[in-house]
PDB file of N, CA, C and O and ligand atoms in Angstrom:
ATOM      1  N   UNK A 853     -31.439 -53.448  14.476  1.00 91.00           N
ATOM      2  CA  UNK A 853     -31.753 -52.137  15.233  1.00 91.00           C
ATOM      3  C   UNK A 853     -30.730 -51.236  15.563  1.00 91.00           C
ATOM      4  O   UNK A 853     -29.643 -51.630  15.798  1.00 91.00           O
ATOM      5  N   UNK A 854     -30.882 -49.935  15.276  1.00 93.00           N
ATOM      6  CA  UNK A 854     -29.963 -48.992  15.602  1.00 93.00           C
ATOM      7  C   UNK A 854     -30.420 -47.951  16.488  1.00 93.00           C
ATOM      8  O   UNK A 854     -31.678 -47.595  16.454  1.00 93.00           O
ATOM      9  N   UNK A 855     -29.752 -47.553  17.567  1.00 96.00           N
ATOM     10  CA  UNK A 855     -30.254 -46.720  18.519  1.00 96.00           C
ATOM     11  C   UNK A 855     -29.477 -45.419  18.536  1.00 96.00           C
ATOM     12  O   UNK A 855     -28.254 -45.468  18.577  1.00 96.00           O
ATOM     13  N   UNK A 856     -30.169 -44.346  18.251  1.00 95.00           N
ATOM     14  CA  UNK A 856     -29.531 -42.888  18.362  1.00 95.00           C
ATOM     15  C   UNK A 856     -30.085 -42.046  19.495  1.00 95.00           C
ATOM     16  O   UNK A 856     -31.297 -42.074  19.512  1.00 95.00           O
ATOM     17  N   UNK A 857     -29.047 -41.487  20.232  1.00 96.00           N
ATOM     18  CA  UNK A 857     -29.584 -40.765  21.463  1.00 96.00           C
ATOM     19  C   UNK A 857     -29.033 -39.355  21.166  1.00 96.00           C
ATOM     20  O   UNK A 857     -27.877 -39.153  21.002  1.00 96.00           O
ATOM     21  N   UNK A 858     -30.020 -38.413  21.146  1.00 97.00           N
ATOM     22  CA  UNK A 858     -29.555 -37.005  20.764  1.00 97.00           C
ATOM     23  C   UNK A 858     -29.306 -36.365  22.105  1.00 97.00           C
ATOM     24  O   UNK A 858     -30.167 -35.909  22.873  1.00 97.00           O
ATOM     25  N   UNK A 859     -27.801 -36.279  22.632  1.00 94.00           N
ATOM     26  CA  UNK A 859     -27.444 -35.775  23.847  1.00 94.00           C
ATOM     27  C   UNK A 859     -27.773 -34.335  23.895  1.00 94.00           C
ATOM     28  O   UNK A 859     -27.699 -33.687  24.978  1.00 94.00           O
ATOM     29  N   UNK A 860     -28.000 -33.605  22.804  1.00 96.00           N
ATOM     30  CA  UNK A 860     -28.283 -32.195  22.879  1.00 96.00           C
ATOM     31  C   UNK A 860     -29.697 -31.999  23.441  1.00 96.00           C
ATOM     32  O   UNK A 860     -29.993 -31.023  23.841  1.00 96.00           O
ATOM     33  N   UNK A 861     -30.605 -32.972  23.014  1.00 97.00           N
ATOM     34  CA  UNK A 861     -31.957 -32.907  23.459  1.00 97.00           C
ATOM     35  C   UNK A 861     -32.203 -33.580  24.959  1.00 97.00           C
ATOM     36  O   UNK A 861     -33.147 -33.179  25.592  1.00 97.00           O
ATOM     37  N   UNK A 862     -31.477 -34.602  25.207  1.00 97.00           N
ATOM     38  CA  UNK A 862     -31.765 -35.306  26.326  1.00 97.00           C
ATOM     39  C   UNK A 862     -31.660 -34.466  27.627  1.00 97.00           C
ATOM     40  O   UNK A 862     -30.643 -33.620  27.734  1.00 97.00           O
ATOM     41  N   UNK A 863     -32.484 -34.553  28.425  1.00 97.00           N
ATOM     42  CA  UNK A 863     -32.655 -33.737  29.738  1.00 97.00           C
ATOM     43  C   UNK A 863     -32.057 -34.641  31.024  1.00 97.00           C
ATOM     44  O   UNK A 863     -32.418 -34.007  32.227  1.00 97.00           O
ATOM     45  N   UNK A 864     -31.753 -35.859  30.755  1.00 96.00           N
ATOM     46  CA  UNK A 864     -31.401 -36.639  31.781  1.00 96.00           C
ATOM     47  C   UNK A 864     -32.610 -37.131  32.781  1.00 96.00           C
ATOM     48  O   UNK A 864     -32.367 -37.494  33.895  1.00 96.00           O
ATOM     49  N   UNK A 865     -33.711 -37.249  32.168  1.00 95.00           N
ATOM     50  CA  UNK A 865     -34.866 -37.638  33.048  1.00 95.00           C
ATOM     51  C   UNK A 865     -34.810 -39.043  33.354  1.00 95.00           C
ATOM     52  O   UNK A 865     -35.481 -39.522  34.294  1.00 95.00           O
ATOM     53  N   UNK A 866     -34.071 -39.817  32.606  1.00 96.00           N
ATOM     54  CA  UNK A 866     -33.752 -41.340  33.177  1.00 96.00           C
ATOM     55  C   UNK A 866     -34.932 -42.367  32.832  1.00 96.00           C
ATOM     56  O   UNK A 866     -34.895 -43.467  33.197  1.00 96.00           O
ATOM     57  N   UNK A 867     -35.921 -41.940  32.061  1.00 97.00           N
ATOM     58  CA  UNK A 867     -36.988 -42.751  31.801  1.00 97.00           C
ATOM     59  C   UNK A 867     -36.510 -43.920  30.853  1.00 97.00           C
ATOM     60  O   UNK A 867     -36.991 -44.997  31.132  1.00 97.00           O
ATOM     61  N   UNK A 868     -35.666 -43.724  30.064  1.00 97.00           N
ATOM     62  CA  UNK A 868     -35.159 -44.764  29.220  1.00 97.00           C
ATOM     63  C   UNK A 868     -34.364 -45.851  29.988  1.00 97.00           C
ATOM     64  O   UNK A 868     -34.603 -47.033  29.917  1.00 97.00           O
ATOM     65  N   UNK A 869     -33.594 -45.391  30.973  1.00 97.00           N
ATOM     66  CA  UNK A 869     -32.902 -46.481  31.832  1.00 97.00           C
ATOM     67  C   UNK A 869     -33.816 -47.076  32.768  1.00 97.00           C
ATOM     68  O   UNK A 869     -33.581 -48.239  33.029  1.00 97.00           O
ATOM     69  N   UNK A 870     -34.890 -46.601  33.109  1.00 97.00           N
ATOM     70  CA  UNK A 870     -35.940 -47.145  34.022  1.00 97.00           C
ATOM     71  C   UNK A 870     -36.640 -48.147  33.148  1.00 97.00           C
ATOM     72  O   UNK A 870     -36.948 -49.383  33.584  1.00 97.00           O
ATOM     73  N   UNK A 871     -37.005 -47.864  31.923  1.00 98.00           N
ATOM     74  CA  UNK A 871     -37.845 -48.646  31.058  1.00 98.00           C
ATOM     75  C   UNK A 871     -36.994 -49.860  30.365  1.00 98.00           C
ATOM     76  O   UNK A 871     -37.563 -50.959  30.367  1.00 98.00           O
ATOM     77  N   UNK A 872     -35.846 -49.680  30.014  1.00 98.00           N
ATOM     78  CA  UNK A 872     -35.069 -50.629  29.247  1.00 98.00           C
ATOM     79  C   UNK A 872     -33.598 -50.529  30.052  1.00 98.00           C
ATOM     80  O   UNK A 872     -32.603 -50.300  29.483  1.00 98.00           O
ATOM     81  N   UNK A 873     -33.514 -51.279  31.271  1.00 97.00           N
ATOM     82  CA  UNK A 873     -32.309 -51.101  31.990  1.00 97.00           C
ATOM     83  C   UNK A 873     -31.193 -51.966  31.534  1.00 97.00           C
ATOM     84  O   UNK A 873     -30.095 -51.712  31.681  1.00 97.00           O
ATOM     85  N   UNK A 874     -31.607 -52.918  30.524  1.00 97.00           N
ATOM     86  CA  UNK A 874     -30.717 -53.778  30.027  1.00 97.00           C
ATOM     87  C   UNK A 874     -29.907 -52.993  28.789  1.00 97.00           C
ATOM     88  O   UNK A 874     -28.850 -53.601  28.430  1.00 97.00           O
ATOM     89  N   UNK A 875     -30.436 -51.944  28.344  1.00 97.00           N
ATOM     90  CA  UNK A 875     -29.858 -51.336  27.112  1.00 97.00           C
ATOM     91  C   UNK A 875     -29.337 -49.962  27.486  1.00 97.00           C
ATOM     92  O   UNK A 875     -28.182 -49.483  27.049  1.00 97.00           O
ATOM     93  N   UNK A 876     -30.175 -49.270  28.238  1.00 98.00           N
ATOM     94  CA  UNK A 876     -29.783 -47.794  28.511  1.00 98.00           C
ATOM     95  C   UNK A 876     -29.330 -47.605  29.939  1.00 98.00           C
ATOM     96  O   UNK A 876     -29.663 -48.245  30.938  1.00 98.00           O
ATOM     97  N   UNK A 877     -28.263 -46.642  30.109  1.00 97.00           N
ATOM     98  CA  UNK A 877     -27.824 -46.279  31.516  1.00 97.00           C
ATOM     99  C   UNK A 877     -27.750 -44.660  31.299  1.00 97.00           C
ATOM    100  O   UNK A 877     -27.959 -44.178  30.297  1.00 97.00           O
ATOM    101  N   UNK A 878     -27.226 -44.246  32.570  1.00 96.00           N
ATOM    102  CA  UNK A 878     -27.068 -42.802  32.548  1.00 96.00           C
ATOM    103  C   UNK A 878     -25.497 -42.524  32.885  1.00 96.00           C
ATOM    104  O   UNK A 878     -25.037 -43.214  33.780  1.00 96.00           O
ATOM    105  N   UNK A 879     -24.922 -41.700  32.223  1.00 94.00           N
ATOM    106  CA  UNK A 879     -23.491 -41.365  32.352  1.00 94.00           C
ATOM    107  C   UNK A 879     -23.341 -40.601  33.665  1.00 94.00           C
ATOM    108  O   UNK A 879     -24.416 -40.155  34.522  1.00 94.00           O
ATOM    109  N   UNK A 880     -22.169 -40.186  33.853  1.00 95.00           N
ATOM    110  CA  UNK A 880     -21.886 -39.425  35.132  1.00 95.00           C
ATOM    111  C   UNK A 880     -22.602 -38.081  35.252  1.00 95.00           C
ATOM    112  O   UNK A 880     -22.979 -37.489  36.401  1.00 95.00           O
ATOM    113  N   UNK A 881     -22.914 -37.552  34.040  1.00 93.00           N
ATOM    114  CA  UNK A 881     -23.605 -36.275  33.967  1.00 93.00           C
ATOM    115  C   UNK A 881     -25.175 -36.508  33.986  1.00 93.00           C
ATOM    116  O   UNK A 881     -25.878 -35.529  33.886  1.00 93.00           O
ATOM    117  N   UNK A 882     -25.583 -37.566  34.083  1.00 93.00           N
ATOM    118  CA  UNK A 882     -27.109 -38.018  34.078  1.00 93.00           C
ATOM    119  C   UNK A 882     -27.583 -38.243  32.707  1.00 93.00           C
ATOM    120  O   UNK A 882     -28.813 -38.361  32.654  1.00 93.00           O
ATOM    121  N   UNK A 883     -26.882 -38.038  31.741  1.00 96.00           N
ATOM    122  CA  UNK A 883     -27.414 -38.170  30.245  1.00 96.00           C
ATOM    123  C   UNK A 883     -27.459 -39.648  29.836  1.00 96.00           C
ATOM    124  O   UNK A 883     -26.534 -40.403  30.292  1.00 96.00           O
ATOM    125  N   UNK A 884     -28.352 -39.877  29.073  1.00 96.00           N
ATOM    126  CA  UNK A 884     -28.512 -41.251  28.619  1.00 96.00           C
ATOM    127  C   UNK A 884     -27.399 -41.780  27.647  1.00 96.00           C
ATOM    128  O   UNK A 884     -26.956 -41.054  26.890  1.00 96.00           O
ATOM    129  N   UNK A 885     -26.991 -42.981  27.960  1.00 97.00           N
ATOM    130  CA  UNK A 885     -26.259 -43.808  27.071  1.00 97.00           C
ATOM    131  C   UNK A 885     -26.571 -45.235  26.932  1.00 97.00           C
ATOM    132  O   UNK A 885     -27.224 -45.707  27.745  1.00 97.00           O
ATOM    133  N   UNK A 886     -25.997 -45.631  25.823  1.00 97.00           N
ATOM    134  CA  UNK A 886     -26.343 -47.199  25.661  1.00 97.00           C
ATOM    135  C   UNK A 886     -25.154 -48.031  26.296  1.00 97.00           C
ATOM    136  O   UNK A 886     -24.034 -47.542  26.124  1.00 97.00           O
ATOM    137  N   UNK A 887     -25.593 -48.983  26.760  1.00 97.00           N
ATOM    138  CA  UNK A 887     -24.602 -49.774  27.514  1.00 97.00           C
ATOM    139  C   UNK A 887     -23.710 -50.454  26.497  1.00 97.00           C
ATOM    140  O   UNK A 887     -24.041 -50.711  25.486  1.00 97.00           O
ATOM    141  N   UNK A 888     -22.284 -50.599  26.795  1.00 95.00           N
ATOM    142  CA  UNK A 888     -21.309 -51.133  25.891  1.00 95.00           C
ATOM    143  C   UNK A 888     -21.919 -52.588  25.469  1.00 95.00           C
ATOM    144  O   UNK A 888     -22.361 -53.419  26.128  1.00 95.00           O
ATOM    145  N   UNK A 889     -21.867 -52.792  24.090  1.00 94.00           N
ATOM    146  CA  UNK A 889     -22.281 -54.106  23.615  1.00 94.00           C
ATOM    147  C   UNK A 889     -23.835 -54.010  23.384  1.00 94.00           C
ATOM    148  O   UNK A 889     -24.393 -55.093  22.666  1.00 94.00           O
ATOM    149  N   UNK A 890     -24.509 -53.182  23.528  1.00 95.00           N
ATOM    150  CA  UNK A 890     -25.940 -53.013  23.306  1.00 95.00           C
ATOM    151  C   UNK A 890     -26.403 -52.115  22.299  1.00 95.00           C
ATOM    152  O   UNK A 890     -27.539 -51.641  22.350  1.00 95.00           O
ATOM    153  N   UNK A 891     -25.405 -51.589  21.549  1.00 91.00           N
ATOM    154  CA  UNK A 891     -25.608 -50.673  20.589  1.00 91.00           C
ATOM    155  C   UNK A 891     -26.720 -50.914  19.536  1.00 91.00           C
ATOM    156  O   UNK A 891     -27.415 -50.143  18.996  1.00 91.00           O
ATOM    157  N   UNK A 892     -27.129 -52.241  19.312  1.00 92.00           N
ATOM    158  CA  UNK A 892     -28.125 -52.640  18.418  1.00 92.00           C
ATOM    159  C   UNK A 892     -29.202 -53.190  19.273  1.00 92.00           C
ATOM    160  O   UNK A 892     -30.178 -53.584  18.726  1.00 92.00           O
ATOM    161  N   UNK A 893     -29.379 -52.892  20.325  1.00 89.00           N
ATOM    162  CA  UNK A 893     -30.702 -53.167  21.214  1.00 89.00           C
ATOM    163  C   UNK A 893     -30.602 -54.469  21.818  1.00 89.00           C
ATOM    164  O   UNK A 893     -31.573 -54.722  22.771  1.00 89.00           O
ATOM    165  N   UNK A 894     -29.838 -55.458  21.507  1.00 86.00           N
ATOM    166  CA  UNK A 894     -29.719 -56.668  22.041  1.00 86.00           C
ATOM    167  C   UNK A 894     -31.168 -57.466  22.018  1.00 86.00           C
ATOM    168  O   UNK A 894     -31.388 -58.282  22.926  1.00 86.00           O
ATOM    169  N   UNK A 895     -31.929 -56.973  20.997  1.00 91.00           N
ATOM    170  CA  UNK A 895     -33.236 -57.703  20.744  1.00 91.00           C
ATOM    171  C   UNK A 895     -34.219 -57.331  21.874  1.00 91.00           C
ATOM    172  O   UNK A 895     -35.182 -58.178  22.036  1.00 91.00           O
ATOM    173  N   UNK A 896     -33.945 -56.449  22.626  1.00 94.00           N
ATOM    174  CA  UNK A 896     -34.794 -56.163  23.830  1.00 94.00           C
ATOM    175  C   UNK A 896     -36.054 -55.256  23.220  1.00 94.00           C
ATOM    176  O   UNK A 896     -35.761 -54.245  22.778  1.00 94.00           O
ATOM    177  N   UNK A 897     -37.335 -55.808  23.425  1.00 94.00           N
ATOM    178  CA  UNK A 897     -38.483 -55.204  22.971  1.00 94.00           C
ATOM    179  C   UNK A 897     -38.720 -53.863  23.672  1.00 94.00           C
ATOM    180  O   UNK A 897     -39.541 -53.016  23.256  1.00 94.00           O
ATOM    181  N   UNK A 898     -38.079 -53.801  24.923  1.00 97.00           N
ATOM    182  CA  UNK A 898     -38.364 -52.455  25.558  1.00 97.00           C
ATOM    183  C   UNK A 898     -37.668 -51.335  25.121  1.00 97.00           C
ATOM    184  O   UNK A 898     -37.831 -50.165  25.581  1.00 97.00           O
ATOM    185  N   UNK A 899     -36.754 -51.531  24.087  1.00 97.00           N
ATOM    186  CA  UNK A 899     -36.045 -50.376  23.526  1.00 97.00           C
ATOM    187  C   UNK A 899     -36.944 -49.415  22.845  1.00 97.00           C
ATOM    188  O   UNK A 899     -36.999 -48.112  23.195  1.00 97.00           O
ATOM    189  N   UNK A 900     -38.035 -49.916  22.206  1.00 97.00           N
ATOM    190  CA  UNK A 900     -38.877 -48.897  21.502  1.00 97.00           C
ATOM    191  C   UNK A 900     -39.962 -48.358  22.575  1.00 97.00           C
ATOM    192  O   UNK A 900     -40.156 -47.250  22.445  1.00 97.00           O
ATOM    193  N   UNK A 901     -40.157 -49.089  23.659  1.00 97.00           N
ATOM    194  CA  UNK A 901     -40.853 -48.600  24.870  1.00 97.00           C
ATOM    195  C   UNK A 901     -40.182 -47.505  25.382  1.00 97.00           C
ATOM    196  O   UNK A 901     -40.754 -46.323  25.553  1.00 97.00           O
ATOM    197  N   UNK A 902     -38.793 -47.549  25.552  1.00 98.00           N
ATOM    198  CA  UNK A 902     -37.930 -46.545  26.245  1.00 98.00           C
ATOM    199  C   UNK A 902     -37.969 -45.327  25.272  1.00 98.00           C
ATOM    200  O   UNK A 902     -38.093 -44.095  25.725  1.00 98.00           O
ATOM    201  N   UNK A 903     -37.992 -45.510  23.880  1.00 97.00           N
ATOM    202  CA  UNK A 903     -37.987 -44.330  23.048  1.00 97.00           C
ATOM    203  C   UNK A 903     -39.254 -43.599  23.269  1.00 97.00           C
ATOM    204  O   UNK A 903     -39.262 -42.515  23.087  1.00 97.00           O
ATOM    205  N   UNK A 904     -40.316 -44.347  23.271  1.00 97.00           N
ATOM    206  CA  UNK A 904     -41.571 -43.748  23.490  1.00 97.00           C
ATOM    207  C   UNK A 904     -41.756 -43.010  24.820  1.00 97.00           C
ATOM    208  O   UNK A 904     -42.282 -41.899  25.108  1.00 97.00           O
ATOM    209  N   UNK A 905     -41.153 -43.617  26.011  1.00 97.00           N
ATOM    210  CA  UNK A 905     -41.139 -43.072  27.270  1.00 97.00           C
ATOM    211  C   UNK A 905     -40.351 -41.693  27.424  1.00 97.00           C
ATOM    212  O   UNK A 905     -40.624 -40.936  28.375  1.00 97.00           O
ATOM    213  N   UNK A 906     -39.392 -41.504  26.504  1.00 98.00           N
ATOM    214  CA  UNK A 906     -38.535 -40.477  26.588  1.00 98.00           C
ATOM    215  C   UNK A 906     -39.422 -38.989  26.513  1.00 98.00           C
ATOM    216  O   UNK A 906     -40.017 -38.845  25.375  1.00 98.00           O
ATOM    217  N   UNK A 907     -39.415 -38.211  27.514  1.00 97.00           N
ATOM    218  CA  UNK A 907     -40.267 -37.065  27.486  1.00 97.00           C
ATOM    219  C   UNK A 907     -39.912 -36.107  26.464  1.00 97.00           C
ATOM    220  O   UNK A 907     -40.742 -35.306  26.064  1.00 97.00           O
ATOM    221  N   UNK A 908     -38.666 -36.088  25.939  1.00 98.00           N
ATOM    222  CA  UNK A 908     -38.176 -35.049  25.006  1.00 98.00           C
ATOM    223  C   UNK A 908     -38.025 -35.632  23.556  1.00 98.00           C
ATOM    224  O   UNK A 908     -37.431 -35.088  22.629  1.00 98.00           O
ATOM    225  N   UNK A 909     -38.231 -36.946  23.386  1.00 98.00           N
ATOM    226  CA  UNK A 909     -37.965 -37.648  22.227  1.00 98.00           C
ATOM    227  C   UNK A 909     -36.674 -37.595  21.731  1.00 98.00           C
ATOM    228  O   UNK A 909     -36.225 -37.460  20.540  1.00 98.00           O
ATOM    229  N   UNK A 910     -35.727 -37.882  22.774  1.00 98.00           N
ATOM    230  CA  UNK A 910     -34.218 -37.800  22.458  1.00 98.00           C
ATOM    231  C   UNK A 910     -33.834 -39.128  21.742  1.00 98.00           C
ATOM    232  O   UNK A 910     -32.665 -39.102  21.360  1.00 98.00           O
ATOM    233  N   UNK A 911     -34.568 -40.204  21.891  1.00 97.00           N
ATOM    234  CA  UNK A 911     -34.024 -41.524  21.456  1.00 97.00           C
ATOM    235  C   UNK A 911     -34.788 -41.868  20.016  1.00 97.00           C
ATOM    236  O   UNK A 911     -35.872 -41.779  19.906  1.00 97.00           O
ATOM    237  N   UNK A 912     -33.941 -42.149  19.050  1.00 96.00           N
ATOM    238  CA  UNK A 912     -34.503 -42.523  17.850  1.00 96.00           C
ATOM    239  C   UNK A 912     -34.148 -44.008  17.595  1.00 96.00           C
ATOM    240  O   UNK A 912     -32.931 -44.329  17.622  1.00 96.00           O
ATOM    241  N   UNK A 913     -35.165 -44.941  17.267  1.00 96.00           N
ATOM    242  CA  UNK A 913     -34.685 -46.365  16.984  1.00 96.00           C
ATOM    243  C   UNK A 913     -35.163 -46.437  15.565  1.00 96.00           C
ATOM    244  O   UNK A 913     -36.221 -46.134  15.100  1.00 96.00           O
ATOM    245  N   UNK A 914     -34.212 -47.034  14.763  1.00 94.00           N
ATOM    246  CA  UNK A 914     -34.342 -47.292  13.326  1.00 94.00           C
ATOM    247  C   UNK A 914     -33.947 -48.586  12.983  1.00 94.00           C
ATOM    248  O   UNK A 914     -33.003 -49.240  13.834  1.00 94.00           O
ATOM    249  N   UNK A 915     -34.317 -49.062  11.797  1.00 89.00           N
ATOM    250  CA  UNK A 915     -33.843 -50.315  11.227  1.00 89.00           C
ATOM    251  C   UNK A 915     -33.050 -50.006  10.266  1.00 89.00           C
ATOM    252  O   UNK A 915     -33.433 -49.313   9.208  1.00 89.00           O
ATOM    253  N   UNK A 916     -31.737 -50.307  10.043  1.00 79.00           N
ATOM    254  CA  UNK A 916     -30.826 -49.865   8.897  1.00 79.00           C
ATOM    255  C   UNK A 916     -31.342 -50.756   7.652  1.00 79.00           C
ATOM    256  O   UNK A 916     -31.886 -51.823   7.785  1.00 79.00           O
ATOM    257  N   UNK A 917     -31.336 -50.016   6.584  1.00 80.00           N
ATOM    258  CA  UNK A 917     -31.825 -50.627   5.440  1.00 80.00           C
ATOM    259  C   UNK A 917     -30.861 -51.854   4.992  1.00 80.00           C
ATOM    260  O   UNK A 917     -29.665 -51.960   5.336  1.00 80.00           O
ATOM    261  N   UNK A 918     -31.441 -52.841   4.311  1.00 73.00           N
ATOM    262  CA  UNK A 918     -30.667 -53.968   4.016  1.00 73.00           C
ATOM    263  C   UNK A 918     -30.800 -55.017   5.022  1.00 73.00           C
ATOM    264  O   UNK A 918     -30.193 -55.820   5.309  1.00 73.00           O
TER     265      UNK A 918
HETATM  266  S1  SF4 B1590     -35.596 -40.584  28.772  1.00 72.87           S
HETATM  267 FE1  SF4 B1590     -34.906 -39.287  27.313  1.00 72.87          FE
HETATM  268  S2  SF4 B1590     -34.343 -37.412  28.372  1.00 72.87           S
HETATM  269 FE2  SF4 B1590     -34.477 -39.080  29.908  1.00 72.87          FE
HETATM  270  S3  SF4 B1590     -32.266 -39.839  30.114  1.00 72.87           S
HETATM  271 FE3  SF4 B1590     -33.343 -40.980  28.605  1.00 72.87          FE
HETATM  272  S4  SF4 B1590     -32.854 -40.033  26.648  1.00 72.87           S
HETATM  273 FE4  SF4 B1590     -32.356 -38.604  28.264  1.00 72.87          FE
END
């Protein structure tokens, strides 16, 4: 799993960090960021839920080919 956060789109609503706190956090400016070591989602099924919960669609979850 690969997680991309479009910080140009993120409005810092924090829904991702609320939904999947083991993977997402917010930086000092309130923007979403992935916790160190969790760049591939750590197998957390809530990652997709967090992507859906984002009100501006800033999170993209994809599966790398191969
Ligand atoms: S839910 Fe979306 S807008 Fe809110 S902090 Fe997370 S990525 Fe940013």
